[in-house]
Amino acid sequence: MQTRGGLILLATIGLMVLSSAVNAGSIWFEPTAYLSSADMPSDFAKMNPVIENFEDGSADPMLNIYPGKILGPGHDSGIKDVTDSVDADDGPIDGSGGQGHSFFYALNEISVEFSDPVVAAGLVFTDGPQNMTLKLEAFDTDGSSIGDIAWDTTADEVYTGTTGEDRFVGLLSNDGVSKLVISQSGGGMGIEIDHVTFAIPEPSTAGMLLIAAVVLVCRRRR
Ligand SMILES: [Ca+2]
Ligand SMILES: [Ca+2]
Ligand SMILES: [Ca+2]
């Protein structure tokens, strides 16, 4: 009797957790100032995400980021020292990320594709022209839009690595995110990002409870 009661309780809890997970949908994180990974919103950081900071000069194999390229320390585009990494990536938090690595494209849109769907996805906008409206849009595994978030950038008219306008933005989604697109409108050109941040689904609590229930059933049958 005790085992059967435990089993029913376990299965009930499992179904409750499963049902709440399915109904949760997505949670968006408004743009927030970001000088190091310590500035990641705590509810996002709880997902134990991978942070791709480009500091080894390459991107995680799970990521396909396009168009554009990784910039290294002090990149010279005709204007010297245009690299605009997250501030802490080059050592001190000192108002500059000029000696770190970032990802840059000369026009107005960068896509980040995940080879497997992720449940947490975010990035840090690090530079662009003044007076632009930025938008981050997320897509599910069918390619349908999950939603977007837009904000007016406070970017200064400085093309070197200043960090006052750097913003983290992202979402958690149980639908699974397959792609992020960051874009800007308003006249100028050039967009730069860093700290592409993502978490793949872990075996859920619900899944673990259901597995435990199945094991118990098998043991009883034996
Ligand atoms: Ca710095
Ligand atoms: Ca970086
Ligand atoms: Ca910046």
Coordinates of C-alpha atoms and ligand atoms in Angstrom, one line a residue:
M1 CA 0.0 0.0 0.0
Q2 CA 2.8 2.4 0.9
T3 CA 4.6 1.9 -2.4
R4 CA 1.4 2.4 -4.4
G5 CA 0.6 5.6 -2.4
G6 CA 4.1 6.8 -3.0
L7 CA 3.8 6.0 -6.7
I8 CA 0.5 7.9 -7.1
L9 CA 2.0 10.9 -5.3
L10 CA 5.1 10.8 -7.4
A11 CA 3.1 10.6 -10.7
T12 CA 0.8 13.4 -9.5
I13 CA 3.8 15.7 -8.7
G14 CA 5.4 14.7 -12.0
L15 CA 2.2 15.7 -14.0
M16 CA 1.8 19.0 -12.0
V17 CA 5.5 20.0 -12.8
L18 CA 5.1 18.9 -16.4
S19 CA 1.9 20.9 -16.8
S20 CA 3.4 24.1 -15.3
A21 CA 6.5 23.7 -17.5
V22 CA 4.4 23.4 -20.6
N23 CA 2.2 26.4 -19.7
A24 CA 5.1 28.7 -18.8
G25 CA 5.6 30.1 -22.4
S26 CA 8.4 32.7 -22.6
I27 CA 9.8 35.3 -20.3
W28 CA 11.6 38.3 -21.8
F29 CA 14.4 40.3 -20.1
E30 CA 14.3 44.1 -20.8
P31 CA 17.6 45.6 -21.9
T32 CA 19.9 46.2 -18.9
A33 CA 23.3 47.7 -18.5
Y34 CA 26.0 45.1 -18.7
L35 CA 29.8 45.5 -18.0
S36 CA 30.5 41.9 -17.1
S37 CA 28.7 38.5 -16.8
A38 CA 27.9 39.5 -13.1
D39 CA 25.4 41.9 -14.6
M40 CA 23.3 39.2 -16.2
P41 CA 19.7 39.2 -14.8
S42 CA 19.7 36.7 -11.9
D43 CA 16.7 34.7 -13.2
F44 CA 18.5 34.3 -16.5
A45 CA 21.8 33.3 -14.8
K46 CA 19.9 30.6 -12.9
M47 CA 19.8 28.6 -16.1
N48 CA 23.6 28.2 -15.9
P49 CA 24.0 29.4 -19.5
V50 CA 27.0 29.1 -21.7
I51 CA 28.5 32.6 -22.4
E52 CA 30.3 32.9 -25.8
N53 CA 32.5 36.0 -25.3
F54 CA 34.6 35.4 -28.5
E55 CA 37.8 35.9 -26.4
D56 CA 39.5 32.8 -28.0
G57 CA 38.8 34.3 -31.5
S58 CA 36.1 31.8 -32.4
A59 CA 32.4 31.0 -31.7
D60 CA 30.9 27.9 -30.0
P61 CA 30.2 25.1 -32.5
M62 CA 26.5 25.3 -31.5
L63 CA 26.3 28.8 -32.9
N64 CA 26.0 30.0 -36.5
I65 CA 26.3 33.8 -36.4
Y66 CA 25.9 35.8 -39.6
P67 CA 26.7 38.0 -41.5
G68 CA 29.8 39.6 -40.0
K69 CA 33.0 38.7 -38.3
I70 CA 34.8 38.5 -34.9
L71 CA 36.9 41.5 -34.1
G72 CA 40.1 41.2 -32.0
P73 CA 41.8 43.6 -29.7
G74 CA 42.2 47.1 -31.1
H75 CA 40.8 46.3 -34.6
D76 CA 41.7 49.0 -37.2
S77 CA 38.9 49.5 -39.7
G78 CA 40.3 52.7 -41.0
I79 CA 39.4 54.1 -37.6
K80 CA 41.8 52.8 -35.0
D81 CA 40.7 50.7 -32.0
V82 CA 37.1 50.1 -33.0
T83 CA 36.6 46.8 -31.2
D84 CA 33.8 47.1 -28.7
S85 CA 33.8 44.0 -26.4
V86 CA 32.0 43.7 -23.0
D87 CA 34.0 45.9 -20.6
A88 CA 35.4 43.1 -18.3
D89 CA 36.6 40.9 -21.2
D90 CA 39.9 42.8 -21.6
G91 CA 40.6 42.8 -17.8
P92 CA 39.6 45.9 -15.9
I93 CA 36.1 47.4 -15.9
D94 CA 37.3 50.8 -17.0
G95 CA 34.7 52.1 -19.4
S96 CA 36.4 50.4 -22.4
G97 CA 36.2 47.0 -24.1
G98 CA 38.6 48.0 -26.8
Q99 CA 41.1 45.2 -26.0
G100 CA 38.6 42.4 -26.1
H101 CA 36.8 40.5 -28.8
S102 CA 33.3 41.1 -30.3
F103 CA 31.2 40.3 -33.3
F104 CA 30.6 43.0 -35.9
Y105 CA 28.6 43.5 -39.1
A106 CA 28.8 46.6 -41.2
L107 CA 25.1 46.8 -41.9
N108 CA 22.1 46.6 -39.6
E109 CA 21.2 43.0 -38.7
I110 CA 22.9 40.0 -37.2
S111 CA 21.4 36.5 -36.9
V112 CA 22.4 33.9 -34.2
E113 CA 21.3 30.3 -35.0
F114 CA 21.4 27.5 -32.5
S115 CA 22.1 24.0 -33.8
D116 CA 19.9 22.6 -31.1
P117 CA 16.9 24.4 -29.6
V118 CA 17.7 26.4 -26.5
V119 CA 15.5 27.3 -23.5
A120 CA 17.5 30.5 -22.7
A121 CA 18.9 32.9 -25.3
G122 CA 20.4 36.3 -25.0
L123 CA 23.1 38.6 -26.2
V124 CA 24.8 41.9 -25.4
F125 CA 24.5 44.9 -27.8
T126 CA 27.8 46.7 -27.5
D127 CA 27.8 49.3 -30.3
G128 CA 26.0 51.0 -33.1
P129 CA 25.3 54.5 -34.4
Q130 CA 23.5 57.1 -32.2
N131 CA 19.7 57.5 -32.1
M132 CA 18.8 54.0 -33.4
T133 CA 15.9 51.8 -32.5
L134 CA 17.1 48.2 -31.8
K135 CA 15.0 45.1 -31.9
L136 CA 15.7 41.6 -30.7
E137 CA 13.4 38.9 -32.2
A138 CA 13.4 35.2 -31.3
F139 CA 12.2 32.3 -33.4
D140 CA 11.0 28.8 -32.5
T141 CA 12.0 25.5 -34.1
D142 CA 9.3 26.0 -36.9
G143 CA 10.8 29.4 -37.8
S144 CA 7.8 31.2 -36.3
S145 CA 8.4 34.4 -34.3
I146 CA 8.2 33.9 -30.5
G147 CA 8.1 37.7 -30.0
D148 CA 10.4 40.6 -29.9
I149 CA 11.6 43.5 -27.7
A150 CA 12.6 46.9 -29.0
W151 CA 14.5 49.8 -27.4
D152 CA 16.2 53.1 -28.3
T153 CA 19.9 52.9 -28.0
T154 CA 21.9 55.4 -26.0
A155 CA 25.0 54.8 -28.1
D156 CA 27.4 57.6 -28.1
E157 CA 29.0 58.8 -31.4
V158 CA 32.2 57.1 -30.4
Y159 CA 33.3 54.1 -32.5
T160 CA 36.0 52.8 -30.1
G161 CA 35.2 50.5 -27.2
T162 CA 33.1 52.6 -24.8
T163 CA 30.7 50.6 -22.7
G164 CA 28.0 53.0 -21.4
E165 CA 25.4 51.9 -24.0
D166 CA 26.0 48.1 -23.6
R167 CA 22.8 46.2 -22.9
F168 CA 21.9 42.6 -22.2
V169 CA 18.6 41.4 -23.7
G170 CA 17.2 37.9 -23.9
L171 CA 14.4 35.5 -23.1
L172 CA 13.6 32.1 -21.6
S173 CA 11.3 30.0 -23.6
N174 CA 9.9 26.4 -23.2
D175 CA 9.0 26.4 -26.9
G176 CA 12.8 26.1 -27.7
V177 CA 14.5 29.0 -29.4
S178 CA 16.2 28.2 -32.7
K179 CA 17.3 31.7 -33.7
L180 CA 17.8 35.3 -32.5
V181 CA 17.9 38.3 -34.8
I182 CA 19.2 41.7 -33.6
S183 CA 18.5 44.5 -36.0
Q184 CA 18.5 48.3 -35.9
S185 CA 16.7 51.1 -37.8
G186 CA 17.2 54.9 -37.8
G187 CA 19.7 55.8 -40.4
G188 CA 23.2 54.8 -39.5
M189 CA 25.0 51.5 -40.1
G190 CA 27.1 49.0 -38.2
I191 CA 26.1 46.8 -35.3
E192 CA 28.2 45.0 -32.8
I193 CA 27.4 42.3 -30.2
D194 CA 29.1 40.2 -27.6
H195 CA 28.3 37.6 -24.9
V196 CA 25.9 35.4 -26.9
T197 CA 24.4 33.5 -24.0
F198 CA 22.3 30.2 -24.2
A199 CA 21.2 27.2 -22.3
I200 CA 20.1 23.8 -23.7
P201 CA 17.2 22.0 -21.9
E202 CA 18.4 19.9 -18.9
P203 CA 16.5 16.7 -18.1
S204 CA 13.5 18.4 -16.4
T205 CA 12.3 17.7 -12.9
A206 CA 9.1 16.4 -14.4
G207 CA 11.0 14.1 -16.7
M208 CA 13.1 12.8 -13.8
L209 CA 10.0 12.1 -11.7
L210 CA 8.3 10.3 -14.5
I211 CA 11.4 8.2 -15.0
A212 CA 11.4 7.4 -11.3
A213 CA 7.8 6.4 -11.5
V214 CA 8.5 4.0 -14.4
V215 CA 11.4 2.4 -12.5
L216 CA 9.1 1.8 -9.5
V217 CA 6.4 0.2 -11.7
C218 CA 9.0 -2.1 -13.3
R219 CA 10.3 -3.1 -9.8
R220 CA 6.8 -3.9 -8.5
R221 CA 6.1 -6.1 -11.6
R222 CA 9.2 -8.1 -10.9
Ligands
CA1 CA 37.7 47.0 -20.0
CA2 CA 34.2 39.7 -25.8
CA3 CA 30.0 49.9 -26.4

